[in-house]
Amino acid sequence: MDKIDWNQLRAFLETAETGSLSAAARKLGLTQPTLSRQVAAIEQRMGVTLFERVGKAMALTPTGLDLLEHARAMGVAAQALSLAATGRSQAVGGVVSVSATDIVAAHLLPPLVRQLREQEPGIAIEVISSNALSDLLRREADIAIRHVKPEQPDLIARLIREATASFYASEDWVKIHGHPRTADDAVHLPFVGSDRSGQFLAYLRMHGLPLSEANFSSYSDHSVAHWALVRQGMGVGAMMDEIARDTPGMVRVLEDLPPVRFPIWLVSHRELRTSRRIRVVFEALAQGLA
């Protein structure tokens, strides 16, 4: 067998991990036909069948399962090589990717990115807006802003501060419904929900609000869209206090309830912290978010 092409091996590994050609293609930044050709090429090169189509999914064959762990080991080695090379780069230039929740990416990061660009014009920031935890070990992002402490030993995390969130409604909504201050005031008022599974409702009840599904006028698990619905007067919603304060036309309500407190962590891979450009961005974000 000839030497394995790394791009073909990555195509096999990501398809195996995601179970889908389209998902693997998106992750690798390729078109689905290109990725499919790479998978077919590695199968032909090895002389084996690695996948079977099950509907729209790609299921590993027994041979594919046998080879998967070897491919993962090669992938880990390649990532370690990339991390080491990035860590030794001392040039203050290039792209640094920063992952954050959609609301933080939309409201808190843009002014920090602008300020950083003015200070370090050689650095370009890629903002990754995602409510999922980016996998820093697999280089899905260089730096992540998280609200939970990471547990992986290869990550460096700095607790920036404790943030707070409270309940808000639009000025027009308050004119119509009044200004609720206590949990009892909220019993018959409309709220904007975050999900239809009951998790958000359970959380509100734990926070002291005696609500039911009938209280929800609308739903969105996307924080930016959720906040837009609250701004349009669809009901009461929760938001980080600093974002709410910078949003015109919003009124804090249910003040008798304590604010929700949550941490802001800044996280990076320990080897990436030796890269000057990533260290510059990390420190600038730490200062700006504090």
GROMACS .gro file of C-alpha atoms in nm:
model
  290
    1MET     CA    1   0.000   0.000   0.000
    2ASP     CA    2   0.128   0.348  -0.085
    3LYS     CA    3   0.178   0.614   0.180
    4ILE     CA    4  -0.150   0.743   0.320
    5ASP     CA    5  -0.254   1.093   0.217
    6TRP     CA    6  -0.321   1.302   0.530
    7ASN     CA    7  -0.618   1.481   0.370
    8GLN     CA    8  -0.778   1.146   0.290
    9LEU     CA    9  -0.714   1.023   0.643
   10ARG     CA   10  -0.876   1.338   0.786
   11ALA     CA   11  -1.175   1.281   0.560
   12PHE     CA   12  -1.209   0.926   0.698
   13LEU     CA   13  -1.163   1.039   1.059
   14GLU     CA   14  -1.413   1.327   1.048
   15THR     CA   15  -1.671   1.122   0.861
   16ALA     CA   16  -1.636   0.850   1.124
   17GLU     CA   17  -1.663   1.102   1.408
   18THR     CA   18  -1.964   1.290   1.269
   19GLY     CA   19  -2.137   0.997   1.096
   20SER     CA   20  -2.222   1.216   0.798
   21LEU     CA   21  -2.045   1.330   0.482
   22SER     CA   22  -2.216   1.669   0.492
   23ALA     CA   23  -2.126   1.731   0.858
   24ALA     CA   24  -1.766   1.624   0.803
   25ALA     CA   25  -1.741   1.845   0.495
   26ARG     CA   26  -1.865   2.148   0.689
   27LYS     CA   27  -1.616   2.081   0.967
   28LEU     CA   28  -1.325   2.056   0.725
   29GLY     CA   29  -1.439   2.346   0.508
   30LEU     CA   30  -1.485   2.126   0.201
   31THR     CA   31  -1.770   2.054  -0.037
   32GLN     CA   32  -1.947   1.725   0.015
   33PRO     CA   33  -1.842   1.587  -0.328
   34THR     CA   34  -1.477   1.667  -0.250
   35LEU     CA   35  -1.496   1.492   0.085
   36SER     CA   36  -1.674   1.194  -0.070
   37ARG     CA   37  -1.395   1.160  -0.327
   38GLN     CA   38  -1.134   1.165  -0.052
   39VAL     CA   39  -1.314   0.892   0.141
   40ALA     CA   40  -1.345   0.683  -0.176
   41ALA     CA   41  -0.975   0.743  -0.250
   42ILE     CA   42  -0.855   0.617   0.088
   43GLU     CA   43  -1.079   0.311   0.057
   44GLN     CA   44  -0.930   0.240  -0.286
   45ARG     CA   45  -0.577   0.304  -0.161
   46MET     CA   46  -0.626   0.062   0.129
   47GLY     CA   47  -0.828  -0.187  -0.071
   48VAL     CA   48  -1.102  -0.204   0.194
   49THR     CA   49  -1.455  -0.071   0.253
   50LEU     CA   50  -1.463   0.167   0.548
   51PHE     CA   51  -1.826   0.286   0.542
   52GLU     CA   52  -2.173   0.165   0.458
   53ARG     CA   53  -2.456   0.404   0.382
   54VAL     CA   54  -2.748   0.377   0.626
   55GLY     CA   55  -3.004   0.627   0.497
   56LYS     CA   56  -2.820   0.960   0.499
   57ALA     CA   57  -2.572   0.842   0.764
   58MET     CA   58  -2.233   0.679   0.712
   59ALA     CA   59  -2.185   0.372   0.932
   60LEU     CA   60  -1.842   0.223   0.988
   61THR     CA   61  -1.782  -0.130   0.865
   62PRO     CA   62  -1.600  -0.374   1.098
   63THR     CA   63  -1.280  -0.291   0.909
   64GLY     CA   64  -1.348   0.081   0.953
   65LEU     CA   65  -1.395   0.030   1.325
   66ASP     CA   66  -1.065  -0.158   1.347
   67LEU     CA   67  -0.880   0.126   1.173
   68LEU     CA   68  -1.054   0.411   1.355
   69GLU     CA   69  -0.837   0.406   1.667
   70HIS     CA   70  -0.520   0.409   1.454
   71ALA     CA   71  -0.656   0.706   1.260
   72ARG     CA   72  -0.741   0.886   1.584
   73ALA     CA   73  -0.388   0.834   1.712
   74MET     CA   74  -0.247   0.985   1.392
   75GLY     CA   75  -0.492   1.274   1.422
   76VAL     CA   76  -0.384   1.345   1.780
   77ALA     CA   77  -0.018   1.339   1.673
   78ALA     CA   78  -0.089   1.582   1.389
   79GLN     CA   79  -0.276   1.817   1.625
   80ALA     CA   80   0.012   1.805   1.873
   81LEU     CA   81   0.253   1.895   1.592
   82SER     CA   82   0.032   2.187   1.490
   83LEU     CA   83   0.004   2.306   1.850
   84ALA     CA   84   0.380   2.291   1.898
   85ALA     CA   85   0.441   2.486   1.578
   86THR     CA   86   0.180   2.748   1.673
   87GLY     CA   87   0.322   2.775   2.020
   88ARG     CA   88   0.670   2.859   1.888
   89SER     CA   89   0.542   3.133   1.661
   90GLN     CA   90   0.641   3.469   1.805
   91ALA     CA   91   0.512   3.696   1.528
   92VAL     CA   92   0.235   3.934   1.637
   93GLY     CA   93   0.025   3.867   1.332
   94GLY     CA   94  -0.215   3.618   1.185
   95VAL     CA   95  -0.561   3.493   1.273
   96VAL     CA   96  -0.677   3.409   1.625
   97SER     CA   97  -1.014   3.238   1.663
   98VAL     CA   98  -1.230   3.316   1.966
   99SER     CA   99  -1.538   3.113   2.055
  100ALA     CA  100  -1.822   3.255   2.263
  101THR     CA  101  -2.196   3.216   2.312
  102ASP     CA  102  -2.407   3.395   2.054
  103ILE     CA  103  -2.507   3.678   2.290
  104VAL     CA  104  -2.148   3.741   2.407
  105ALA     CA  105  -2.024   3.721   2.047
  106ALA     CA  106  -2.285   3.973   1.934
  107HIS     CA  107  -2.267   4.224   2.220
  108LEU     CA  108  -1.947   4.199   2.425
  109LEU     CA  109  -1.686   4.089   2.174
  110PRO     CA  110  -1.722   4.342   1.887
  111PRO     CA  111  -1.592   4.648   2.081
  112LEU     CA  112  -1.305   4.439   2.219
  113VAL     CA  113  -1.219   4.316   1.869
  114ARG     CA  114  -1.220   4.673   1.739
  115GLN     CA  115  -0.996   4.791   2.022
  116LEU     CA  116  -0.757   4.500   1.972
  117ARG     CA  117  -0.740   4.564   1.599
  118GLU     CA  118  -0.644   4.925   1.666
  119GLN     CA  119  -0.367   4.814   1.901
  120GLU     CA  120  -0.245   4.515   1.695
  121PRO     CA  121  -0.333   4.572   1.326
  122GLY     CA  122  -0.149   4.254   1.227
  123ILE     CA  123  -0.392   4.032   1.416
  124ALA     CA  124  -0.728   3.932   1.269
  125ILE     CA  125  -0.991   3.790   1.504
  126GLU     CA  126  -1.226   3.515   1.392
  127VAL     CA  127  -1.536   3.526   1.613
  128ILE     CA  128  -1.701   3.184   1.643
  129SER     CA  129  -2.057   3.227   1.768
  130SER     CA  130  -2.172   2.902   1.923
  131ASN     CA  131  -2.358   2.794   2.234
  132ALA     CA  132  -2.173   2.461   2.223
  133LEU     CA  133  -1.840   2.420   2.402
  134SER     CA  134  -1.569   2.450   2.138
  135ASP     CA  135  -1.313   2.171   2.150
  136LEU     CA  136  -0.988   2.359   2.202
  137LEU     CA  137  -0.785   2.039   2.197
  138ARG     CA  138  -0.900   1.979   1.840
  139ARG     CA  139  -0.836   2.342   1.739
  140GLU     CA  140  -1.200   2.435   1.685
  141ALA     CA  141  -1.093   2.764   1.846
  142ASP     CA  142  -0.774   2.914   1.988
  143ILE     CA  143  -0.949   3.084   2.280
  144ALA     CA  144  -1.292   3.023   2.429
  145ILE     CA  145  -1.510   3.235   2.656
  146ARG     CA  146  -1.700   2.990   2.874
  147HIS     CA  147  -1.940   2.997   3.167
  148VAL     CA  148  -1.825   2.664   3.312
  149LYS     CA  149  -1.477   2.572   3.431
  150PRO     CA  150  -1.303   2.332   3.189
  151GLU     CA  151  -1.188   2.000   3.327
  152GLN     CA  152  -0.929   1.899   3.066
  153PRO     CA  153  -0.575   1.913   3.213
  154ASP     CA  154  -0.423   2.043   2.886
  155LEU     CA  155  -0.628   2.364   2.904
  156ILE     CA  156  -0.538   2.685   3.082
  157ALA     CA  157  -0.836   2.868   3.230
  158ARG     CA  158  -0.856   3.206   3.397
  159LEU     CA  159  -1.161   3.311   3.596
  160ILE     CA  160  -1.225   3.666   3.478
  161ARG     CA  161  -1.517   3.758   3.702
  162GLU     CA  162  -1.865   3.666   3.813
  163ALA     CA  163  -2.139   3.812   3.593
  164THR     CA  164  -2.505   3.862   3.674
  165ALA     CA  165  -2.829   3.835   3.479
  166SER     CA  166  -3.172   3.970   3.572
  167PHE     CA  167  -3.522   3.989   3.426
  168TYR     CA  168  -3.614   4.261   3.177
  169ALA     CA  169  -3.905   4.381   2.964
  170SER     CA  170  -3.945   4.656   2.707
  171GLU     CA  171  -4.074   5.001   2.803
  172ASP     CA  172  -4.382   4.947   2.582
  173TRP     CA  173  -4.450   4.614   2.755
  174VAL     CA  174  -4.433   4.783   3.097
  175LYS     CA  175  -4.680   5.050   2.983
  176ILE     CA  176  -4.930   4.777   2.897
  177HIS     CA  177  -4.870   4.523   3.175
  178GLY     CA  178  -4.735   4.740   3.453
  179HIS     CA  179  -4.410   4.696   3.641
  180PRO     CA  180  -4.396   4.355   3.813
  181ARG     CA  181  -4.155   4.344   4.108
  182THR     CA  182  -4.230   4.022   4.294
  183ALA     CA  183  -4.268   3.658   4.193
  184ASP     CA  184  -4.640   3.677   4.268
  185ASP     CA  185  -4.673   3.970   4.027
  186ALA     CA  186  -4.552   3.746   3.743
  187VAL     CA  187  -4.806   3.466   3.776
  188HIS     CA  188  -5.030   3.575   3.488
  189LEU     CA  189  -4.775   3.766   3.278
  190PRO     CA  190  -4.624   3.659   2.942
  191PHE     CA  191  -4.261   3.541   2.926
  192VAL     CA  192  -4.026   3.458   2.640
  193GLY     CA  193  -3.916   3.095   2.673
  194SER     CA  194  -3.584   2.939   2.580
  195ASP     CA  195  -3.703   2.587   2.500
  196ARG     CA  196  -4.015   2.372   2.478
  197SER     CA  197  -3.869   2.079   2.668
  198GLY     CA  198  -3.958   2.220   3.010
  199GLN     CA  199  -3.597   2.283   3.120
  200PHE     CA  200  -3.626   2.662   3.113
  201LEU     CA  201  -3.962   2.648   3.289
  202ALA     CA  202  -3.810   2.425   3.559
  203TYR     CA  203  -3.524   2.671   3.599
  204LEU     CA  204  -3.763   2.965   3.640
  205ARG     CA  205  -3.959   2.771   3.900
  206MET     CA  206  -3.637   2.694   4.089
  207HIS     CA  207  -3.567   3.066   4.080
  208GLY     CA  208  -3.895   3.132   4.261
  209LEU     CA  209  -4.133   3.206   3.973
  210PRO     CA  210  -4.462   3.008   3.992
  211LEU     CA  211  -4.512   2.984   3.615
  212SER     CA  212  -4.659   2.731   3.371
  213GLU     CA  213  -4.627   2.673   2.997
  214ALA     CA  214  -4.927   2.902   2.954
  215ASN     CA  215  -4.706   3.197   3.051
  216PHE     CA  216  -4.487   3.165   2.741
  217SER     CA  217  -4.581   3.384   2.447
  218SER     CA  218  -4.289   3.270   2.230
  219TYR     CA  219  -3.970   3.063   2.241
  220SER     CA  220  -3.611   3.080   2.116
  221ASP     CA  221  -3.305   2.891   2.236
  222HIS     CA  222  -3.087   3.138   2.043
  223SER     CA  223  -2.999   3.412   2.292
  224VAL     CA  224  -2.980   3.694   2.036
  225ALA     CA  225  -3.323   3.602   1.895
  226HIS     CA  226  -3.456   3.555   2.250
  227TRP     CA  227  -3.345   3.906   2.343
  228ALA     CA  228  -3.494   4.048   2.022
  229LEU     CA  229  -3.833   3.898   2.116
  230VAL     CA  230  -3.810   4.056   2.461
  231ARG     CA  231  -3.721   4.391   2.303
  232GLN     CA  232  -4.028   4.364   2.079
  233GLY     CA  233  -4.254   4.339   2.383
  234MET     CA  234  -4.329   3.967   2.363
  235GLY     CA  235  -4.276   3.921   2.735
  236VAL     CA  236  -4.028   3.912   3.022
  237GLY     CA  237  -3.686   3.760   2.956
  238ALA     CA  238  -3.354   3.717   3.131
  239MET     CA  239  -3.034   3.886   3.013
  240MET     CA  240  -2.683   3.969   3.132
  241ASP     CA  241  -2.713   4.296   3.319
  242GLU     CA  242  -2.435   4.474   3.129
  243ILE     CA  243  -2.594   4.387   2.793
  244ALA     CA  244  -2.938   4.494   2.913
  245ARG     CA  245  -2.803   4.825   3.043
  246ASP     CA  246  -2.659   4.902   2.700
  247THR     CA  247  -2.988   4.817   2.524
  248PRO     CA  248  -3.214   5.122   2.486
  249GLY     CA  249  -3.578   5.093   2.586
  250MET     CA  250  -3.540   4.809   2.837
  251VAL     CA  251  -3.659   4.806   3.198
  252ARG     CA  252  -3.545   4.575   3.473
  253VAL     CA  253  -3.845   4.397   3.629
  254LEU     CA  254  -3.896   4.145   3.910
  255GLU     CA  255  -3.634   4.328   4.115
  256ASP     CA  256  -3.729   4.141   4.432
  257LEU     CA  257  -3.580   3.824   4.283
  258PRO     CA  258  -3.203   3.784   4.326
  259PRO     CA  259  -2.995   3.810   4.008
  260VAL     CA  260  -2.859   3.496   3.846
  261ARG     CA  261  -2.483   3.471   3.899
  262PHE     CA  262  -2.247   3.285   3.665
  263PRO     CA  263  -1.871   3.285   3.599
  264ILE     CA  264  -1.685   3.406   3.292
  265TRP     CA  265  -1.384   3.188   3.213
  266LEU     CA  266  -1.122   3.257   2.949
  267VAL     CA  267  -0.972   2.932   2.821
  268SER     CA  268  -0.688   2.834   2.588
  269HIS     CA  269  -0.461   2.537   2.526
  270ARG     CA  270  -0.147   2.546   2.741
  271GLU     CA  271   0.084   2.524   2.439
  272LEU     CA  272  -0.105   2.791   2.249
  273ARG     CA  273  -0.039   3.033   2.534
  274THR     CA  274   0.327   3.034   2.428
  275SER     CA  275   0.224   3.181   2.093
  276ARG     CA  276   0.273   3.553   2.114
  277ARG     CA  277  -0.027   3.651   1.902
  278ILE     CA  278  -0.262   3.426   2.099
  279ARG     CA  279  -0.116   3.547   2.427
  280VAL     CA  280  -0.174   3.908   2.319
  281VAL     CA  281  -0.538   3.834   2.236
  282PHE     CA  282  -0.587   3.632   2.556
  283GLU     CA  283  -0.459   3.916   2.775
  284ALA     CA  284  -0.657   4.179   2.584
  285LEU     CA  285  -0.977   3.979   2.628
  286ALA     CA  286  -0.903   3.920   2.995
  287GLN     CA  287  -0.865   4.293   3.051
  288GLY     CA  288  -1.164   4.387   2.837
  289LEU     CA  289  -1.403   4.132   2.989
  290ALA     CA  290  -1.299   4.222   3.341
   0.00000   0.00000   0.00000
